[in-house]
Tab-separated table of C-alpha atoms in Angstrom:
chain	number	residue	atom	x	y	z
A	1	UNK	CA	145.063	112.966	203.483
A	2	UNK	CA	145.793	113.624	207.123
A	3	UNK	CA	144.005	113.020	210.404
A	4	UNK	CA	144.583	112.857	214.122
A	5	UNK	CA	143.583	110.289	216.735
A	6	UNK	CA	139.884	110.915	216.154
A	7	UNK	CA	140.313	110.033	212.479
A	8	UNK	CA	141.945	106.694	213.287
A	9	UNK	CA	139.411	105.963	216.027
A	10	UNK	CA	136.558	106.412	213.565
A	11	UNK	CA	138.432	104.384	210.972
A	12	UNK	CA	138.772	101.406	213.305
A	13	UNK	CA	135.283	101.792	214.735
A	14	UNK	CA	133.395	101.895	211.447
A	15	UNK	CA	135.774	100.241	208.984
A	16	UNK	CA	135.514	96.661	207.790
A	17	UNK	CA	139.175	95.841	208.434
A	18	UNK	CA	139.525	93.595	211.492
A	19	UNK	CA	142.688	94.413	213.439
A	20	UNK	CA	144.034	92.614	216.518
A	21	UNK	CA	147.121	92.795	218.699
A	22	UNK	CA	148.126	89.458	220.266
A	23	UNK	CA	150.369	88.558	223.172
A	24	UNK	CA	153.401	86.819	221.581
A	25	UNK	CA	153.496	84.330	224.465
A	26	UNK	CA	150.021	82.839	224.796
A	27	UNK	CA	148.567	84.400	221.597
A	28	UNK	CA	145.845	86.021	223.697
A	29	UNK	CA	144.025	89.074	222.315
A	30	UNK	CA	145.307	92.287	223.913
A	31	UNK	CA	143.315	94.630	221.727
A	32	UNK	CA	140.745	94.225	218.956
A	33	UNK	CA	138.984	96.651	216.680
A	34	UNK	CA	135.147	96.537	216.673
A	35	UNK	CA	135.234	94.794	213.295
A	36	UNK	CA	137.496	92.100	214.762
A	37	UNK	CA	135.147	91.544	217.673
A	38	UNK	CA	132.244	91.160	215.246
A	39	UNK	CA	134.149	88.844	212.905
A	40	UNK	CA	135.388	86.457	215.609
A	41	UNK	CA	132.316	86.685	217.823
A	42	UNK	CA	134.386	88.065	220.701
A	43	UNK	CA	137.684	89.672	221.579
A	44	UNK	CA	138.999	87.642	224.525
A	45	UNK	CA	141.290	84.649	224.920
A	46	UNK	CA	143.877	83.133	222.572
A	47	UNK	CA	143.078	83.682	218.906
A	48	UNK	CA	143.447	79.939	217.982
A	49	UNK	CA	140.533	79.226	220.358
A	50	UNK	CA	138.246	81.423	218.242
A	51	UNK	CA	138.787	79.607	214.950
A	52	UNK	CA	137.348	76.252	213.863
A	53	UNK	CA	138.701	73.311	215.868
A	54	UNK	CA	140.294	71.675	212.832
A	55	UNK	CA	142.244	74.878	212.065
A	56	UNK	CA	143.331	75.749	215.617
A	57	UNK	CA	146.695	73.930	215.520
A	58	UNK	CA	147.577	75.322	212.092
A	59	UNK	CA	146.708	78.882	213.141
A	60	UNK	CA	148.712	78.495	216.353
A	61	UNK	CA	151.774	77.301	214.451
A	62	UNK	CA	151.333	80.072	211.887
A	63	UNK	CA	151.182	82.804	214.561
A	64	UNK	CA	154.156	81.422	216.503
A	65	UNK	CA	156.239	81.595	213.317
A	66	UNK	CA	155.432	85.288	212.719
A	67	UNK	CA	158.376	87.370	211.562
A	68	UNK	CA	159.331	90.969	212.202
A	69	UNK	CA	160.862	91.250	208.721
A	70	UNK	CA	157.822	90.451	206.605
A	71	UNK	CA	154.132	89.690	206.868
A	72	UNK	CA	152.801	86.156	206.316
A	73	UNK	CA	149.331	84.884	205.494
A	74	UNK	CA	147.104	81.881	206.153
A	75	UNK	CA	143.412	81.056	205.748
A	76	UNK	CA	141.162	79.518	208.385
A	77	UNK	CA	137.496	78.929	209.204
A	78	UNK	CA	135.539	80.877	211.843
A	79	UNK	CA	132.486	79.083	213.325
A	80	UNK	CA	129.178	80.952	213.065
A	81	UNK	CA	126.309	79.669	215.180
A	82	UNK	CA	123.409	78.499	213.037
A	83	UNK	CA	125.237	79.157	209.776
A	84	UNK	CA	128.128	77.996	207.623
A	85	UNK	CA	131.666	78.838	208.743
A	86	UNK	CA	133.268	82.043	207.513
A	87	UNK	CA	136.544	81.851	205.659
A	88	UNK	CA	139.068	84.386	206.891
A	89	UNK	CA	142.543	85.400	205.710
A	90	UNK	CA	144.945	86.180	208.563
A	91	UNK	CA	147.916	88.461	207.877
A	92	UNK	CA	150.423	88.687	210.744
A	93	UNK	CA	153.618	90.544	211.501
A	94	UNK	CA	155.649	90.449	214.703
A	95	UNK	CA	155.780	94.006	216.098
A	96	UNK	CA	156.833	92.998	219.597
A	97	UNK	CA	159.878	95.241	219.331
A	98	UNK	CA	157.701	98.288	218.540
A	99	UNK	CA	156.925	99.874	221.883
A	100	UNK	CA	153.556	101.287	220.812
A	101	UNK	CA	152.378	97.790	219.754
A	102	UNK	CA	154.390	95.275	221.778
A	103	UNK	CA	152.843	92.189	220.214
A	104	UNK	CA	151.747	90.398	217.068
A	105	UNK	CA	149.739	92.623	214.712
A	106	UNK	CA	147.026	90.631	212.933
A	107	UNK	CA	144.764	91.884	210.148
A	108	UNK	CA	141.815	89.580	209.389
A	109	UNK	CA	139.919	89.753	206.089
A	110	UNK	CA	136.594	88.002	205.532
A	111	UNK	CA	136.981	86.130	202.229
A	112	UNK	CA	133.929	83.903	202.538
A	113	UNK	CA	132.501	85.072	199.221
A	114	UNK	CA	135.527	83.924	197.247
A	115	UNK	CA	136.453	80.945	199.425
A	116	UNK	CA	134.540	78.318	197.436
A	117	UNK	CA	136.090	79.478	194.173
A	118	UNK	CA	139.511	79.436	195.815
A	119	UNK	CA	138.926	75.917	197.145
A	120	UNK	CA	137.934	74.699	193.679
A	121	UNK	CA	141.057	76.248	192.178
A	122	UNK	CA	143.242	74.807	194.940
A	123	UNK	CA	141.775	71.338	194.365
A	124	UNK	CA	142.436	71.683	190.653
A	125	UNK	CA	146.024	72.850	191.096
A	126	UNK	CA	146.863	70.428	193.919
A	127	UNK	CA	145.235	67.274	192.524
A	128	UNK	CA	146.422	64.747	189.958
A	129	UNK	CA	143.854	64.750	187.151
A	130	UNK	CA	144.440	61.094	186.282
A	131	UNK	CA	144.038	59.495	189.729
A	132	UNK	CA	142.347	62.122	191.889
A	133	UNK	CA	145.149	61.895	194.464
A	134	UNK	CA	147.201	64.884	195.539
A	135	UNK	CA	149.837	65.904	192.988
A	136	UNK	CA	153.406	66.956	193.728
A	137	UNK	CA	152.440	70.554	194.529
A	138	UNK	CA	149.641	69.573	196.905
A	139	UNK	CA	151.690	66.861	198.591
A	140	UNK	CA	154.636	69.185	199.045
A	141	UNK	CA	152.443	71.627	200.981
A	142	UNK	CA	151.102	68.839	203.193
A	143	UNK	CA	154.609	67.491	203.840
A	144	UNK	CA	155.875	70.947	204.879
A	145	UNK	CA	152.925	71.329	207.233
A	146	UNK	CA	153.602	67.929	208.824
A	147	UNK	CA	157.310	68.726	209.219
A	148	UNK	CA	156.520	71.817	211.276
A	149	UNK	CA	154.677	69.756	213.890
A	150	UNK	CA	156.939	66.682	213.893
A	151	UNK	CA	158.120	65.391	217.321
A	152	UNK	CA	161.737	64.927	218.351
A	153	UNK	CA	161.215	61.179	218.851
A	154	UNK	CA	158.511	58.547	219.064
A	155	UNK	CA	155.509	58.081	216.776
A	156	UNK	CA	155.002	60.945	214.348
A	157	UNK	CA	154.562	61.694	210.628
A	158	UNK	CA	155.988	59.043	208.308
A	159	UNK	CA	156.766	59.317	204.584
A	160	UNK	CA	156.413	56.190	202.427
A	161	UNK	CA	157.788	56.558	198.884
A	162	UNK	CA	156.563	53.930	196.387
A	163	UNK	CA	157.757	53.259	192.856
A	164	UNK	CA	156.139	50.742	190.491
A	165	UNK	CA	158.540	48.216	189.012
A	166	UNK	CA	158.660	47.795	185.213
A	167	UNK	CA	155.455	49.762	184.692
A	168	UNK	CA	156.555	50.744	181.187
A	169	UNK	CA	155.934	47.143	180.152
A	170	UNK	CA	152.227	47.590	180.967
A	171	UNK	CA	151.951	50.605	178.667
A	172	UNK	CA	153.982	48.951	175.923
A	173	UNK	CA	152.062	45.665	176.042
A	174	UNK	CA	148.505	46.829	176.696
A	175	UNK	CA	148.453	50.526	175.741
A	176	UNK	CA	148.120	53.738	177.707
A	177	UNK	CA	144.390	53.328	178.351
A	178	UNK	CA	145.099	50.158	180.332
A	179	UNK	CA	148.122	51.756	182.007
A	180	UNK	CA	146.050	54.738	183.097
A	181	UNK	CA	143.375	52.433	184.510
A	182	UNK	CA	146.026	50.518	186.472
A	183	UNK	CA	147.285	53.794	187.957
A	184	UNK	CA	143.736	54.730	188.961
A	185	UNK	CA	143.175	51.335	190.586
A	186	UNK	CA	146.449	51.586	192.498
A	187	UNK	CA	145.517	55.088	193.668
A	188	UNK	CA	142.182	53.733	194.898
A	189	UNK	CA	143.690	50.857	196.886
A	190	UNK	CA	146.328	53.115	198.438
A	191	UNK	CA	143.590	55.498	199.582
A	192	UNK	CA	141.677	52.555	201.052
A	193	UNK	CA	144.673	51.244	202.998
A	194	UNK	CA	145.456	54.614	204.598
A	195	UNK	CA	141.845	55.816	204.968
A	196	UNK	CA	141.748	58.384	207.755
A	197	UNK	CA	145.441	57.953	208.566
A	198	UNK	CA	147.218	60.171	206.053
A	199	UNK	CA	147.538	61.577	202.543
A	200	UNK	CA	148.297	59.711	199.315
A	201	UNK	CA	149.761	61.405	196.238
A	202	UNK	CA	150.905	60.595	192.720
A	203	UNK	CA	154.104	62.559	192.298
A	204	UNK	CA	155.368	61.186	188.997
A	205	UNK	CA	154.523	58.843	186.141
A	206	UNK	CA	154.589	55.656	188.243
A	207	UNK	CA	155.703	57.155	191.554
A	208	UNK	CA	153.448	57.492	194.593
A	209	UNK	CA	153.992	58.930	198.057
A	210	UNK	CA	152.012	58.422	201.251
A	211	UNK	CA	152.277	60.677	204.284
A	212	UNK	CA	151.048	58.919	207.430
A	213	UNK	CA	149.877	61.396	210.063
A	214	UNK	CA	151.259	59.424	212.991
A	215	UNK	CA	152.885	56.000	213.208
A	216	UNK	CA	155.619	54.086	214.999
A	217	UNK	CA	158.251	52.216	212.999
A	218	UNK	CA	156.382	48.935	213.467
A	219	UNK	CA	153.099	50.485	212.367
A	220	UNK	CA	154.766	52.129	209.365
A	221	UNK	CA	156.270	48.795	208.305
A	222	UNK	CA	152.897	47.066	208.610
A	223	UNK	CA	151.090	49.745	206.582
A	224	UNK	CA	153.804	49.759	203.900
A	225	UNK	CA	153.564	45.956	203.679
A	226	UNK	CA	149.780	46.198	203.205
A	227	UNK	CA	150.206	48.814	200.489
A	228	UNK	CA	152.749	46.681	198.632
A	229	UNK	CA	150.472	43.644	198.969
A	230	UNK	CA	147.400	45.367	197.509
A	231	UNK	CA	149.464	47.005	194.744
A	232	UNK	CA	150.963	43.610	193.868
A	233	UNK	CA	147.611	41.816	193.746
A	234	UNK	CA	146.182	40.973	190.276
A	235	UNK	CA	144.052	43.833	188.907
A	236	UNK	CA	141.159	43.161	186.548
A	237	UNK	CA	141.051	46.293	184.396
A	238	UNK	CA	139.150	46.407	181.089
A	239	UNK	CA	137.182	43.573	179.426
A	240	UNK	CA	138.457	40.971	181.848
A	241	UNK	CA	142.127	41.798	181.268
A	242	UNK	CA	144.178	40.974	184.370
A	243	UNK	CA	147.340	43.000	185.005
A	244	UNK	CA	149.835	42.544	187.808
A	245	UNK	CA	152.535	44.971	188.878
A	246	UNK	CA	154.893	45.157	191.835
A	247	UNK	CA	156.286	48.107	193.769
A	248	UNK	CA	159.170	48.963	196.080
A	249	UNK	CA	158.889	51.319	199.066
A	250	UNK	CA	161.175	53.487	201.138
A	251	UNK	CA	160.182	54.673	204.632
A	252	UNK	CA	161.499	57.808	206.376
A	253	UNK	CA	160.407	59.531	209.581
A	254	UNK	CA	159.771	63.251	209.982
A	255	UNK	CA	161.511	64.551	213.078
A	256	UNK	CA	161.698	67.919	214.752
A	257	UNK	CA	163.907	70.342	212.792
A	258	UNK	CA	164.142	67.929	209.822
A	259	UNK	CA	163.555	69.672	206.496
A	260	UNK	CA	161.069	68.153	204.026
A	261	UNK	CA	163.752	67.899	201.316
A	262	UNK	CA	165.901	65.807	203.642
A	263	UNK	CA	163.030	63.416	204.413
A	264	UNK	CA	162.243	63.069	200.703
A	265	UNK	CA	165.882	62.248	199.991
A	266	UNK	CA	165.917	59.687	202.814
A	267	UNK	CA	162.723	57.962	201.611
A	268	UNK	CA	164.019	57.973	198.026
A	269	UNK	CA	167.287	56.400	199.155
A	270	UNK	CA	165.466	53.739	201.173
A	271	UNK	CA	163.241	52.979	198.179
A	272	UNK	CA	166.254	52.351	195.933
A	273	UNK	CA	167.708	50.140	198.625
A	274	UNK	CA	164.440	48.175	198.560
A	275	UNK	CA	164.655	47.854	194.751
A	276	UNK	CA	168.180	46.453	195.107
A	277	UNK	CA	166.899	43.768	197.498
A	278	UNK	CA	163.969	42.736	195.287
A	279	UNK	CA	160.431	43.688	194.230
A	280	UNK	CA	157.675	44.040	196.795
A	281	UNK	CA	160.051	45.108	199.578
A	282	UNK	CA	159.894	48.055	201.980
A	283	UNK	CA	163.031	49.440	203.637
A	284	UNK	CA	163.312	51.916	206.523
A	285	UNK	CA	165.922	54.644	206.087
A	286	UNK	CA	169.023	54.300	208.272
A	287	UNK	CA	171.913	56.742	208.502
A	288	UNK	CA	174.406	54.177	207.219
A	289	UNK	CA	172.553	54.028	203.901
A	290	UNK	CA	174.315	57.227	202.908
A	291	UNK	CA	177.564	55.258	202.560
A	292	UNK	CA	175.780	52.605	200.499
A	293	UNK	CA	174.388	55.228	198.144
A	294	UNK	CA	177.719	56.985	197.770
A	295	UNK	CA	179.125	53.721	196.495
A	296	UNK	CA	176.376	53.550	193.845
A	297	UNK	CA	175.945	57.137	192.837
A	298	UNK	CA	177.958	59.339	190.585
A	299	UNK	CA	178.326	62.986	191.476
A	300	UNK	CA	176.165	63.989	188.538
A	301	UNK	CA	173.204	62.123	190.123
A	302	UNK	CA	173.501	64.155	193.304
A	303	UNK	CA	173.685	67.362	191.300
A	304	UNK	CA	170.661	66.326	189.226
A	305	UNK	CA	168.689	65.668	192.398
A	306	UNK	CA	169.433	69.124	193.768
A	307	UNK	CA	168.551	70.754	190.450
A	308	UNK	CA	165.241	68.888	190.449
A	309	UNK	CA	164.394	70.027	193.976
A	310	UNK	CA	165.199	73.638	193.121
A	311	UNK	CA	163.070	73.401	190.000
A	312	UNK	CA	160.119	72.094	191.981
A	313	UNK	CA	160.545	74.761	194.665
A	314	UNK	CA	160.440	77.511	192.059
A	315	UNK	CA	157.374	76.229	190.216
A	316	UNK	CA	154.480	78.634	190.497
A	317	UNK	CA	151.744	77.263	192.787
A	318	UNK	CA	149.177	78.736	190.421
A	319	UNK	CA	150.503	76.742	187.458
A	320	UNK	CA	147.635	75.905	185.129
A	321	UNK	CA	146.169	72.440	185.643
A	322	UNK	CA	146.683	71.705	181.935
A	323	UNK	CA	150.487	71.989	182.150
A	324	UNK	CA	152.638	68.934	182.769
A	325	UNK	CA	154.740	69.828	185.811
A	326	UNK	CA	157.618	67.615	184.717
A	327	UNK	CA	158.270	69.121	181.278
A	328	UNK	CA	156.382	72.417	181.211
A	329	UNK	CA	154.478	71.237	178.127
A	330	UNK	CA	150.687	70.902	177.894
A	331	UNK	CA	149.534	67.596	179.423
A	332	UNK	CA	147.214	64.836	178.074
A	333	UNK	CA	144.116	66.689	179.279
A	334	UNK	CA	145.139	69.717	177.196
A	335	UNK	CA	145.845	67.477	174.207
A	336	UNK	CA	142.433	65.789	174.451
A	337	UNK	CA	140.651	69.148	174.501
A	338	UNK	CA	142.736	70.665	171.673
A	339	UNK	CA	142.482	67.524	169.572
A	340	UNK	CA	138.699	67.412	169.966
A	341	UNK	CA	138.402	71.054	168.892
A	342	UNK	CA	140.685	70.508	165.924
A	343	UNK	CA	138.812	67.375	164.856
A	344	UNK	CA	135.413	69.043	165.182
A	345	UNK	CA	136.562	71.993	163.088
A	346	UNK	CA	136.587	69.810	159.976
A	347	UNK	CA	139.875	71.284	158.760
A	348	UNK	CA	142.896	69.129	157.837
A	349	UNK	CA	145.418	68.311	160.546
A	350	UNK	CA	148.099	65.763	161.370
A	351	UNK	CA	149.444	64.111	164.510
A	352	UNK	CA	152.926	63.028	165.486
A	353	UNK	CA	153.447	60.469	168.271
A	354	UNK	CA	157.015	60.304	169.537
A	355	UNK	CA	158.350	57.661	171.952
A	356	UNK	CA	161.820	57.611	173.512
A	357	UNK	CA	163.383	54.211	172.899
A	358	UNK	CA	164.853	52.188	175.775
A	359	UNK	CA	164.028	54.924	178.255
A	360	UNK	CA	163.544	52.440	181.078
A	361	UNK	CA	167.195	51.398	180.696
A	362	UNK	CA	168.201	55.081	180.880
A	363	UNK	CA	166.264	55.505	184.126
A	364	UNK	CA	167.761	52.318	185.548
A	365	UNK	CA	171.294	53.473	184.722
A	366	UNK	CA	171.102	57.149	185.658
A	367	UNK	CA	168.090	57.149	188.039
A	368	UNK	CA	164.784	58.896	187.661
A	369	UNK	CA	165.855	62.467	188.336
A	370	UNK	CA	168.286	62.408	185.454
A	371	UNK	CA	165.493	60.854	183.411
A	372	UNK	CA	163.171	63.708	184.339
A	373	UNK	CA	165.751	66.211	183.087
A	374	UNK	CA	166.012	64.291	179.830
A	375	UNK	CA	162.223	64.324	179.389
A	376	UNK	CA	162.220	68.114	179.784
A	377	UNK	CA	165.035	68.575	177.288
A	378	UNK	CA	163.482	66.229	174.722
A	379	UNK	CA	160.095	67.929	175.067
A	380	UNK	CA	161.537	71.402	174.662
A	381	UNK	CA	163.627	70.271	171.677
A	382	UNK	CA	160.516	68.944	169.945
A	383	UNK	CA	158.638	72.161	170.726
A	384	UNK	CA	161.447	74.269	169.240
A	385	UNK	CA	161.673	72.098	166.128
A	386	UNK	CA	158.042	72.070	164.966
A	387	UNK	CA	156.411	74.830	162.957
A	388	UNK	CA	154.924	78.001	164.394
A	389	UNK	CA	151.335	77.157	165.239
A	390	UNK	CA	152.049	73.475	165.951
A	391	UNK	CA	151.637	72.384	169.584
A	392	UNK	CA	153.749	69.857	171.464
A	393	UNK	CA	152.340	67.838	174.397
A	394	UNK	CA	153.651	65.331	176.906
A	395	UNK	CA	151.359	62.385	176.184
A	396	UNK	CA	152.577	59.751	178.653
A	397	UNK	CA	155.603	58.581	180.593
A	398	UNK	CA	158.144	59.061	177.821
A	399	UNK	CA	155.779	59.736	174.962
A	400	UNK	CA	155.151	63.071	173.283
A	401	UNK	CA	152.611	64.072	170.656
A	402	UNK	CA	152.459	67.051	168.310
A	403	UNK	CA	149.232	68.486	166.886
A	404	UNK	CA	149.869	69.987	163.443
A	405	UNK	CA	146.935	71.995	162.090
A	406	UNK	CA	146.545	72.504	158.347
A	407	UNK	CA	147.840	70.538	155.369
A	408	UNK	CA	151.386	69.217	155.271
A	409	UNK	CA	153.464	68.856	152.146
A	410	UNK	CA	155.029	65.412	151.814
A	411	UNK	CA	158.061	65.232	149.552
A	412	UNK	CA	158.354	62.087	147.445
């Protein structure tokens, strides 16, 4: 196919693709195709001013980070008078160095029809099914977004990393149903404490993280103290049973040019410092804590931490919601569904429930990241050992279960 200027003029005039060229300085629209003018309700002024107010800052940051080497994408809302907002994908590439363009090339695609389905999928993939909080994947995205807009000094985003103390004792003494209810109650009180001020997430078995949108050190300390107080209060769970747990918290501040991985490491370090002081404590990260940690850590712990971060970075964002992110095995939700189907089928089957002994002591000695690696290796070993057709699941913190369809021969 070939065509001259008239061909491309007709293509832009009658096509559905919305194309814009933006000034790289103020992000103002230099040129817009007719479809772009229709989609955005105009073709003048900075592009961030034409999107929904709540998306303007994100779109501005996204456009300012445009690269000449590759195109990048983000989704935003476009207000429509008298109707629901449109959902639009923006694809941008920096063509400032191309004389014929001399600006940021933006292609906008109206994805309103599939937006609701995408939002449902995103909620499923980015939410913890047990507590309803953000999961590691969803929290990681929010943390990266906050890091991009962090100030050089003063009040800004704050990361609070919480770990429950001796939570395994709750599961061992009262069972997983009670333990799960405790986790849900803790998630609820954390959400209440930070209501409107940030994002709460469950990022591990008994690990939580809170990202405060904006706080000074004093405010962060006060909020962390409130969270530890409500977590440590007696919880009435099922049939009048009262359970009490404590937590420790580490606080780190997001600053301009600070990478999310660095802030996570700082908050984690501060949290372990708090554990060393005593339960129910919150500690703010200081630079001199690095020397304290070096005195406690072995080199293998540092290596395990880096391996864990790389593993998390490489996890597919579209990972099925029924897969346990820590081990790669199907999670309790998958087990419940598969077990129900197997039970309803009326055919013989067996179950194995496997628990790692003294795992809390292992975590205490080698730290949680080494423990996570062990969980993965144990889970994969079980999965390799069972028969073809059997299915291995991560059932709880350090518990695994195997569903074995069909009869099993038992030797005397």
